[in-house]
Short mmCIF file of C-alpha atoms and ligand atoms in Angstrom, two decimals:
data_model
loop_
_atom_site.label_atom_id
_atom_site.label_comp_id
_atom_site.label_asym_id
_atom_site.label_seq_id
_atom_site.Cartn_x
_atom_site.Cartn_y
_atom_site.Cartn_z
CA MET A 1 -15.82 46.69 13.65
CA SER A 2 -15.64 43.78 16.07
CA LYS A 3 -18.47 45.15 18.26
CA HIS A 4 -21.17 44.03 15.81
CA PHE A 5 -19.28 41.11 14.40
CA PHE A 6 -19.21 38.87 17.45
CA THR A 7 -22.11 37.59 19.55
CA GLU A 8 -22.01 37.32 23.34
CA GLU A 9 -21.29 33.58 22.94
CA HIS A 10 -18.34 34.31 20.63
CA ASN A 11 -16.92 36.72 23.20
CA LEU A 12 -17.31 34.22 26.05
CA PHE A 13 -15.59 31.60 23.93
CA ARG A 14 -12.66 33.97 23.28
CA THR A 15 -12.31 34.73 26.99
CA SER A 16 -12.18 31.09 28.03
CA LEU A 17 -9.86 30.14 25.15
CA LYS A 18 -7.47 32.95 26.11
CA GLU A 19 -7.45 31.76 29.72
CA PHE A 20 -6.73 28.22 28.56
CA LEU A 21 -3.86 29.32 26.30
CA GLN A 22 -2.38 31.58 29.00
CA ARG A 23 -2.43 28.65 31.44
CA GLU A 24 -1.56 25.63 29.28
CA VAL A 25 0.48 27.02 26.38
CA VAL A 26 2.13 30.42 26.92
CA PRO A 27 4.32 29.44 29.92
CA TYR A 28 5.74 26.48 27.98
CA ILE A 29 6.50 28.21 24.68
CA PRO A 30 10.19 28.89 25.45
CA LYS A 31 10.70 25.19 26.35
CA TRP A 32 8.88 23.94 23.25
CA GLU A 33 10.83 26.34 21.05
CA GLU A 34 14.08 25.11 22.51
CA GLU A 35 13.12 21.44 22.19
CA HIS A 36 11.81 21.97 18.64
CA ARG A 37 8.60 20.14 19.40
CA ILE A 38 5.30 20.39 21.22
CA PRO A 39 4.37 17.56 23.63
CA LYS A 40 1.45 15.59 22.28
CA SER A 41 -0.29 15.86 25.65
CA ILE A 42 -1.34 19.45 24.79
CA TRP A 43 -3.44 18.20 21.87
CA LYS A 44 -5.31 15.92 24.26
CA LYS A 45 -6.01 18.85 26.59
CA MET A 46 -7.20 20.94 23.66
CA GLY A 47 -9.27 18.04 22.38
CA ASP A 48 -10.95 17.69 25.78
CA MET A 49 -11.92 21.37 25.58
CA GLY A 50 -13.44 20.88 22.11
CA TYR A 51 -10.98 23.29 20.46
CA LEU A 52 -9.76 20.88 17.78
CA GLY A 53 -13.14 20.28 16.20
CA LEU A 54 -14.92 23.64 16.31
CA MET A 55 -16.42 23.50 12.81
CA TYR A 56 -16.95 19.75 12.51
CA PRO A 57 -20.22 17.85 13.15
CA GLU A 58 -20.97 16.42 16.55
CA LYS A 59 -21.07 12.89 15.15
CA TYR A 60 -17.27 13.07 14.78
CA GLY A 61 -16.84 14.68 18.19
CA GLY A 62 -16.91 18.22 16.80
CA MET A 63 -18.73 21.29 18.12
CA ASP A 64 -20.67 22.11 14.92
CA LEU A 65 -20.04 25.85 15.35
CA ASP A 66 -19.96 28.66 12.78
CA PHE A 67 -16.62 29.70 11.28
CA ILE A 68 -16.45 32.81 13.47
CA TYR A 69 -15.41 30.48 16.33
CA SER A 70 -12.59 29.22 14.13
CA LEU A 71 -11.61 32.82 13.39
CA ILE A 72 -11.35 33.46 17.14
CA TYR A 73 -9.41 30.23 17.65
CA LEU A 74 -6.94 31.08 14.87
CA GLU A 75 -6.52 34.64 16.17
CA GLU A 76 -5.87 33.63 19.76
CA THR A 77 -3.51 30.76 18.91
CA ALA A 78 -1.55 33.21 16.73
CA LYS A 79 -1.16 35.51 19.73
CA VAL A 80 0.58 33.05 22.06
CA GLY A 81 3.88 34.34 20.69
CA ALA A 82 5.04 31.35 18.63
CA ALA A 83 3.78 30.76 15.10
CA GLY A 84 5.22 27.24 15.33
CA PHE A 85 2.47 26.43 17.80
CA SER A 86 -0.33 28.08 15.82
CA ALA A 87 0.86 26.39 12.61
CA SER A 88 0.76 22.96 14.28
CA ALA A 89 -2.67 23.63 15.72
CA GLY A 90 -3.97 24.97 12.41
CA VAL A 91 -2.65 22.02 10.42
CA GLN A 92 -4.24 19.58 12.84
CA SER A 93 -7.77 20.98 12.67
CA TYR A 94 -8.00 22.64 9.29
CA MET A 95 -5.50 20.99 6.92
CA ALA A 96 -5.01 17.36 7.94
CA PHE A 97 -8.77 16.79 8.23
CA ALA A 98 -9.92 19.04 5.37
CA HIS A 99 -9.98 16.57 2.49
CA ILE A 100 -11.10 13.63 4.61
CA TYR A 101 -14.00 15.71 5.84
CA GLU A 102 -15.03 17.05 2.43
CA VAL A 103 -14.74 13.92 0.28
CA GLY A 104 -13.58 11.03 2.49
CA SER A 105 -15.70 8.02 3.42
CA ASP A 106 -17.50 7.86 6.75
CA LYS A 107 -15.12 5.09 7.75
CA LEU A 108 -12.11 7.37 7.20
CA LYS A 109 -13.79 10.18 9.11
CA ASN A 110 -14.40 7.89 12.08
CA LYS A 111 -10.88 6.51 11.90
CA TYR A 112 -8.98 9.80 11.60
CA ILE A 113 -11.15 12.87 12.23
CA THR A 114 -12.80 11.58 15.42
CA PRO A 115 -9.53 10.74 17.23
CA GLY A 116 -7.96 13.87 15.73
CA ILE A 117 -10.66 16.07 17.22
CA ALA A 118 -10.25 14.26 20.55
CA GLY A 119 -6.52 15.03 20.46
CA ASP A 120 -5.59 11.34 20.40
CA LYS A 121 -4.09 11.46 16.89
CA LEU A 122 -1.95 14.18 15.36
CA GLY A 123 -2.38 14.75 11.64
CA CYS A 124 -0.42 16.31 8.78
CA LEU A 125 -0.93 17.23 5.16
CA GLY A 126 1.75 16.06 2.73
CA ILE A 127 1.91 17.75 -0.64
CA THR A 128 5.37 19.35 -0.98
CA GLU A 129 8.33 17.27 -2.16
CA PRO A 130 11.98 18.15 -2.61
CA GLY A 131 11.30 18.57 -6.35
CA ALA A 132 7.77 20.00 -6.20
CA GLY A 133 6.42 22.83 -4.04
CA SER A 134 4.66 25.57 -5.98
CA ASP A 135 4.34 23.16 -8.90
CA VAL A 136 2.05 20.61 -7.25
CA GLY A 137 1.56 18.77 -10.55
CA ALA A 138 5.25 17.79 -10.51
CA ILE A 139 5.03 15.52 -7.44
CA ARG A 140 6.74 12.16 -7.91
CA THR A 141 5.61 10.09 -4.93
CA THR A 142 3.77 7.13 -6.42
CA ALA A 143 1.04 4.80 -5.19
CA VAL A 144 0.75 1.61 -7.22
CA ASP A 145 -2.33 -0.60 -6.97
CA ASN A 146 -1.22 -4.16 -6.11
CA GLY A 147 -4.71 -5.57 -5.80
CA ASP A 148 -5.21 -5.42 -2.02
CA ASN A 149 -3.32 -2.21 -1.25
CA TYR A 150 -1.54 0.77 -2.72
CA VAL A 151 2.25 0.56 -2.51
CA VAL A 152 3.63 4.03 -1.81
CA ASN A 153 7.17 5.15 -2.66
CA GLY A 154 8.65 8.63 -2.51
CA SER A 155 9.23 11.47 -0.08
CA LYS A 156 7.65 14.66 1.26
CA ILE A 157 9.44 17.69 2.68
CA PHE A 158 8.66 20.62 5.04
CA ILE A 159 5.76 18.71 6.61
CA THR A 160 4.28 20.50 9.62
CA ASN A 161 3.59 17.97 12.43
CA GLY A 162 5.47 15.45 10.30
CA PHE A 163 7.98 14.43 12.95
CA GLN A 164 5.38 13.56 15.58
CA GLY A 165 2.29 12.97 13.45
CA ASP A 166 0.19 9.80 13.55
CA PHE A 167 -1.29 10.09 10.08
CA ILE A 168 -0.85 12.09 6.91
CA THR A 169 -3.21 13.04 4.12
CA LEU A 170 -0.81 12.35 1.31
CA ALA A 171 -0.73 13.56 -2.31
CA VAL A 172 0.48 10.77 -4.60
CA LYS A 173 0.59 9.92 -8.27
CA THR A 174 -1.69 6.94 -8.88
CA ASP A 175 -1.19 7.30 -12.64
CA THR A 176 2.07 8.80 -13.89
CA THR A 177 0.77 9.15 -17.45
CA LYS A 178 -2.09 11.54 -16.74
CA GLY A 179 -0.39 14.68 -15.38
CA VAL A 180 -2.48 16.42 -12.72
CA ASN A 181 -5.34 13.99 -13.43
CA GLY A 182 -3.12 11.20 -12.10
CA ILE A 183 -2.87 12.75 -8.61
CA SER A 184 -4.88 11.22 -5.75
CA LEU A 185 -5.07 11.67 -1.99
CA MET A 186 -4.82 8.89 0.55
CA VAL A 187 -4.42 8.69 4.31
CA VAL A 188 -1.25 6.95 5.47
CA ASP A 189 -0.61 5.83 9.05
CA LEU A 190 2.81 7.15 9.92
CA ASP A 191 3.68 4.09 12.02
CA SER A 192 3.41 1.91 8.90
CA LYS A 193 6.37 -0.23 7.90
CA GLY A 194 8.54 1.63 5.39
CA VAL A 195 7.90 5.15 6.75
CA SER A 196 10.88 7.07 8.13
CA ARG A 197 11.29 10.71 9.15
CA SER A 198 13.93 13.30 9.79
CA LEU A 199 13.51 16.54 11.73
CA LEU A 200 14.37 19.74 9.84
CA SER A 201 16.20 22.69 11.37
CA LYS A 202 14.58 26.04 10.51
CA VAL A 203 14.99 29.85 10.76
CA GLY A 204 11.82 30.11 12.89
CA TYR A 205 8.66 28.13 13.73
CA HIS A 206 10.90 26.26 16.14
CA SER A 207 8.25 24.59 18.28
CA SER A 208 6.64 23.06 15.22
CA ALA A 209 8.44 19.79 14.43
CA THR A 210 8.73 20.09 10.66
CA ALA A 211 9.95 16.92 8.96
CA GLU A 212 11.05 15.26 5.80
CA LEU A 213 9.21 11.96 5.35
CA PHE A 214 10.31 8.95 3.34
CA PHE A 215 8.03 6.19 2.05
CA GLU A 216 9.55 2.91 0.95
CA ASP A 217 7.13 0.22 -0.25
CA VAL A 218 4.54 1.39 2.27
CA LEU A 219 1.31 -0.63 2.07
CA VAL A 220 -1.79 1.54 2.27
CA PRO A 221 -5.24 -0.10 2.41
CA LYS A 222 -7.33 0.80 -0.63
CA GLU A 223 -10.11 2.08 1.62
CA ASN A 224 -7.71 4.89 2.63
CA LEU A 225 -8.16 6.60 -0.73
CA VAL A 226 -9.73 10.02 -0.08
CA GLY A 227 -12.48 10.89 -2.55
CA GLU A 228 -12.10 9.82 -6.17
CA LEU A 229 -9.04 8.37 -7.82
CA GLY A 230 -7.34 11.05 -9.94
CA SER A 231 -9.15 14.01 -8.34
CA GLY A 232 -6.47 14.85 -5.76
CA PHE A 233 -5.06 17.88 -7.58
CA TYR A 234 -8.48 19.53 -7.71
CA TYR A 235 -9.17 18.78 -4.04
CA ILE A 236 -5.80 20.33 -3.15
CA MET A 237 -6.50 23.49 -5.17
CA GLU A 238 -9.90 23.81 -3.52
CA SER A 239 -8.72 23.45 0.05
CA PHE A 240 -5.93 25.98 -0.54
CA GLN A 241 -8.67 28.59 -0.01
CA LEU A 242 -9.22 27.50 3.59
CA GLU A 243 -5.46 27.20 4.14
CA ARG A 244 -4.89 30.72 2.78
CA LEU A 245 -7.74 32.19 4.77
CA MET A 246 -6.41 30.49 7.89
CA ALA A 247 -2.89 31.80 7.20
CA SER A 248 -4.25 35.32 6.62
CA ILE A 249 -6.14 35.32 9.93
CA GLY A 250 -2.92 34.22 11.65
CA ASN A 251 -0.85 36.87 9.83
CA VAL A 252 -3.11 39.70 10.96
CA ALA A 253 -3.28 38.42 14.54
CA ALA A 254 0.52 37.98 14.64
CA SER A 255 0.87 41.57 13.40
CA GLU A 256 -1.42 42.79 16.18
CA TYR A 257 0.60 40.81 18.72
CA ALA A 258 3.86 42.36 17.45
CA ILE A 259 2.38 45.87 17.67
CA ASP A 260 1.08 45.20 21.21
CA ILE A 261 4.41 44.06 22.60
CA THR A 262 6.18 46.90 20.82
CA LEU A 263 3.89 49.61 22.21
CA LYS A 264 4.48 48.21 25.68
CA TYR A 265 8.24 48.30 25.19
CA MET A 266 8.13 51.83 23.78
CA ASN A 267 6.36 52.92 26.95
CA GLU A 268 9.13 51.44 29.12
CA ARG A 269 12.32 52.25 27.22
CA SER A 270 13.88 55.69 27.58
CA THR A 271 16.52 57.46 25.50
CA PHE A 272 17.64 61.06 25.96
CA GLY A 273 15.33 61.38 28.96
CA ARG A 274 12.10 60.43 27.16
CA THR A 275 10.34 57.14 26.58
CA LEU A 276 10.31 55.95 22.97
CA ASP A 277 6.55 56.45 22.70
CA LYS A 278 7.10 60.21 22.95
CA TYR A 279 9.08 60.48 19.71
CA GLN A 280 6.87 61.67 16.89
CA ALA A 281 8.82 59.84 14.19
CA LEU A 282 8.30 56.51 16.00
CA ARG A 283 4.65 57.26 16.88
CA HIS A 284 3.90 57.93 13.22
CA GLU A 285 5.64 54.79 12.09
CA MET A 286 3.64 52.69 14.56
CA SER A 287 0.42 54.48 13.56
CA ASP A 288 1.09 53.58 9.96
CA LEU A 289 1.55 49.91 10.83
CA TYR A 290 -1.58 49.99 13.00
CA ALA A 291 -3.62 51.47 10.13
CA ASP A 292 -2.43 48.83 7.65
CA VAL A 293 -3.24 46.01 10.08
CA PHE A 294 -6.65 47.55 10.82
CA MET A 295 -7.48 47.65 7.10
CA ALA A 296 -6.30 44.09 6.55
CA LYS A 297 -8.34 42.89 9.52
CA SER A 298 -11.51 44.52 8.16
CA PHE A 299 -11.02 42.70 4.85
CA ILE A 300 -10.33 39.38 6.57
CA TYR A 301 -13.49 39.70 8.68
CA GLN A 302 -15.49 40.38 5.54
CA ILE A 303 -14.21 37.27 3.77
CA VAL A 304 -14.56 35.12 6.87
CA LYS A 305 -18.29 35.91 6.67
CA GLN A 306 -18.27 34.96 2.99
CA TYR A 307 -16.46 31.71 3.79
CA ASP A 308 -18.94 31.01 6.56
CA ASN A 309 -21.73 31.54 4.01
CA LYS A 310 -20.11 28.79 1.87
CA GLU A 311 -18.99 31.14 -0.90
CA TYR A 312 -16.06 29.92 -3.03
CA ILE A 313 -13.75 32.93 -2.73
CA VAL A 314 -10.53 32.26 -4.63
CA GLU A 315 -9.81 35.90 -5.50
CA GLU A 316 -10.42 37.09 -1.93
CA CYS A 317 -8.33 34.35 -0.29
CA THR A 318 -5.50 34.97 -2.76
CA ILE A 319 -5.50 38.73 -2.07
CA ALA A 320 -5.70 38.09 1.69
CA LYS A 321 -2.75 35.66 1.64
CA LEU A 322 -0.67 37.94 -0.60
CA LYS A 323 -1.22 41.11 1.38
CA THR A 324 -1.23 39.79 4.95
CA SER A 325 1.92 37.69 4.43
CA GLU A 326 3.85 40.72 3.24
CA LEU A 327 2.24 42.79 6.00
CA VAL A 328 3.29 40.56 8.90
CA LYS A 329 6.82 40.43 7.51
CA ARG A 330 6.99 44.26 7.41
CA VAL A 331 5.25 44.79 10.76
CA THR A 332 7.55 42.42 12.66
CA ASP A 333 10.60 43.90 10.95
CA GLU A 334 9.69 47.50 11.78
CA CYS A 335 8.58 46.58 15.31
CA LEU A 336 11.90 44.83 15.94
CA GLN A 337 13.64 48.08 15.00
CA MET A 338 11.88 49.80 17.93
CA PHE A 339 13.67 47.44 20.32
CA GLY A 340 17.13 48.41 19.08
CA GLY A 341 19.76 45.78 19.92
CA PHE A 342 17.41 44.00 22.32
CA GLY A 343 15.17 43.19 19.37
CA TYR A 344 17.96 41.14 17.90
CA MET A 345 18.30 39.01 21.04
CA ASP A 346 16.68 35.57 21.07
CA ASP A 347 15.23 36.17 24.54
CA TYR A 348 12.97 38.92 23.24
CA GLU A 349 9.55 37.88 21.96
CA ILE A 350 9.80 40.31 19.07
CA SER A 351 12.80 38.46 17.65
CA ARG A 352 10.78 35.22 17.57
CA ALA A 353 7.87 37.06 15.92
CA PHE A 354 10.28 38.42 13.30
CA ARG A 355 11.80 34.98 12.56
CA ASP A 356 8.41 33.30 12.47
CA ALA A 357 6.92 35.89 10.13
CA ARG A 358 9.56 35.34 7.47
CA VAL A 359 7.89 32.13 6.35
CA ALA A 360 4.47 33.74 5.83
CA PRO A 361 5.11 34.67 2.15
CA ILE A 362 6.40 31.12 1.51
CA VAL A 363 3.98 28.63 3.09
CA GLY A 364 0.61 27.69 1.64
CA GLY A 365 1.47 29.24 -1.74
CA THR A 366 4.19 31.85 -2.12
CA THR A 367 3.68 35.55 -2.72
CA GLU A 368 4.75 35.03 -6.34
CA ILE A 369 2.18 32.26 -6.82
CA MET A 370 -0.53 34.51 -5.30
CA ARG A 371 0.40 37.17 -7.87
CA GLU A 372 0.28 34.51 -10.58
CA ILE A 373 -3.27 33.45 -9.59
CA LEU A 374 -4.38 37.08 -9.50
CA SER A 375 -2.76 37.74 -12.88
CA LYS A 376 -4.84 34.95 -14.38
CA ILE A 377 -7.98 36.51 -12.91
CA ILE A 378 -7.05 40.02 -14.08
CA PHE A 379 -5.50 39.33 -17.49
CA ASN A 380 -7.15 36.08 -18.60
CA ASP A 381 -10.51 36.45 -16.90
CA THR A 382 -10.00 33.01 -15.35
CA LYS A 383 -12.94 31.84 -13.25
CA TYR A 384 -12.49 29.28 -10.49
CA LYS A 385 -15.23 26.79 -9.74
CA SER A 386 -15.59 24.68 -6.63
CA THR A 387 -14.88 20.97 -7.11
CA TYR A 388 -16.64 19.92 -3.92
CA LYS A 389 -19.89 21.64 -4.81
CA GLN A 390 -20.14 20.48 -8.44
C1 FAD B 401 7.88 25.93 7.85
C2 FAD B 401 7.22 25.33 6.67
C3 FAD B 401 6.10 24.52 6.84
C4 FAD B 401 5.48 23.90 5.75
N1 FAD B 401 4.44 23.03 5.96
C5 FAD B 401 4.00 22.29 4.91
C6 FAD B 401 3.06 21.22 5.13
O1 FAD B 401 2.60 20.98 6.25
N2 FAD B 401 2.68 20.47 4.07
C7 FAD B 401 3.14 20.70 2.80
O2 FAD B 401 2.76 19.98 1.88
N3 FAD B 401 4.02 21.72 2.56
C8 FAD B 401 4.46 22.50 3.58
N4 FAD B 401 5.38 23.50 3.36
C9 FAD B 401 5.85 23.73 1.99
C10 FAD B 401 5.43 25.06 1.37
O3 FAD B 401 4.05 25.07 1.07
C11 FAD B 401 6.33 25.26 0.13
O4 FAD B 401 7.63 25.53 0.62
C12 FAD B 401 5.86 26.36 -0.77
O5 FAD B 401 4.66 25.99 -1.43
C13 FAD B 401 6.90 26.73 -1.84
O6 FAD B 401 7.39 25.60 -2.50
P1 FAD B 401 8.97 25.39 -2.63
O7 FAD B 401 9.56 25.54 -1.28
O8 FAD B 401 9.22 24.12 -3.36
O9 FAD B 401 9.50 26.61 -3.53
P2 FAD B 401 9.55 26.62 -5.13
O10 FAD B 401 8.27 26.19 -5.70
O11 FAD B 401 10.78 25.91 -5.57
O12 FAD B 401 9.75 28.18 -5.41
C14 FAD B 401 11.02 28.83 -5.30
C15 FAD B 401 10.81 30.32 -5.62
O13 FAD B 401 10.38 30.46 -6.99
C16 FAD B 401 9.15 31.16 -7.01
N5 FAD B 401 8.31 30.61 -8.08
C17 FAD B 401 8.00 29.30 -8.30
N6 FAD B 401 7.19 29.18 -9.36
C18 FAD B 401 6.97 30.44 -9.82
C19 FAD B 401 6.20 31.01 -10.89
N7 FAD B 401 5.43 30.23 -11.68
N8 FAD B 401 6.23 32.34 -11.08
C20 FAD B 401 6.96 33.15 -10.27
N9 FAD B 401 7.69 32.68 -9.23
C21 FAD B 401 7.69 31.35 -9.00
C22 FAD B 401 8.52 30.95 -5.64
O14 FAD B 401 7.60 31.95 -5.34
C23 FAD B 401 9.75 30.97 -4.75
O15 FAD B 401 10.10 32.30 -4.48
C24 FAD B 401 5.97 24.15 4.43
C25 FAD B 401 7.08 24.99 4.25
C26 FAD B 401 7.71 25.56 5.34
C27 FAD B 401 8.92 26.41 5.10
#
C-alpha cells in the first residue's frame, strides 16, 4: 500500500522527522508526562524545522506542501509514545489555526498563524464548556459588542494547550436569541486582563496541559472576529472533518505503535520455557489486531487523498473517527494483556498507550455522536455541504 502512496520526497521527510522526534522529543516524554506539560521551547524547535506549518502558504511562514506530509507528521508524532504530545502538536497546527486560515482576515493570519508556525505562539481551540460538549449549540460564553470591542464572559473546559497557550480561537454567543446562528468565532489573547486558567488532572494525555479557562469582562478587539458574525457554528461543523481525519490518522498510528512494542515484548518474555510469540492463541490474537489496523489504515490513506483533493468528506471522516477510535481502544487493551502484570505498571509504555487511547472515542465528537451523524446520512438521507466553498 504505502509503496506507491509516498514519493521519494515524502519518504525523506519521514526519515528526518523521525530522527528529529527521536532526538528532541522521545527522551523527554517521561519528564513531560510527569510534569503534566511540554516546555514551549520544543514548539520553537519544531517551528524552526518547518513542521508546524506544513500545509500553510509560504507567505505565513508555511511550507505549502500537500496533505500527505501532514499525514506523515501526524503518524510520526503519534508514535513517540505519548498521545498528550501528539494532541498538543495537532491542536497547534491543525485546530487552532484552522478557522483563522479558512475565513480569517489577513491581519489575523499574520498576527496568529505566522508566529504559530514559527513556534513563537501556542494556540488552542475553545468550543467545549462545562454545560456544552456534544451539543455545541448550547454554549453560553457570550461576547457583547460595546462599540470598540467585544466583552467576553464565560468559561471553556478540557482545552488542549489551554494552560500554556498564547491565544485561543474561541466559540462565543454574539446573539443569544438566534440559537446556532448566534454563534461566532473570535481570537482571544490569553494574556488579556480577565482571563484565568486552571490545570485539569486526567486519566491519560498527561504531557498535554489541558485546562479550564475563565473569561471575565475580557475585551477583545472587533478585528479579532474570525469570518462572519453568526457563522461560527457552521465553521466549527466544517472543520470537524479535519479534526476527525487528524484524530483517525493518530488512532491508527497509535495502534501500530502499540502492536510494535507488544511484538517486541512477546519476543523477549518467556513462560513455561517458550517466548510468548510462540503461543498460537496469542499469535492469532495479534494477527487479528494487525489485520484490523491494516484495513483501517488503507481506508484512512484513501480518504487522506480525497481530503488532499479538496473533497468535502463528512461521511468518510465520521466513519474513520468512529471506527479508529474504537480500534485504538481495543488494540491497546488487548496489547496490554500480553504484558501481564507489567502492562499495568506505569513504567511500561503500553500502560501509557492504554490510558491515552481511552479518550479517543470522546474527543473531537464522541462515538455516539459519530453514530448519530451516520444515522442521519443513512436514515434521513442528510447531505452535508461545505460552508467554506459556498
Ligand atoms: C483530553 C481532552 C482534550 C480535549 N480538548 C478539547 C479542546 O482542545 N477544545 C475543545 O473545545 N474541546 C476539547 N475537548 C472536549 C471534547 O471534545 C468533549 O469532551 C466531547 O465533545 C464530549 O463532550 P462532553 O464531554 O460535554 O460530553 P457530553 O456531550 O456531555 O456527552 C456525555 C455522553 O452522552 C453521549 N451523548 C451526548 N449527546 C448524545 C446524543 N445526542 N445521542 C447519543 N449519545 C449522546 C456522549 O456520547 C457521551 O457518551 C477535550 C476533551 C478531553 C477529554
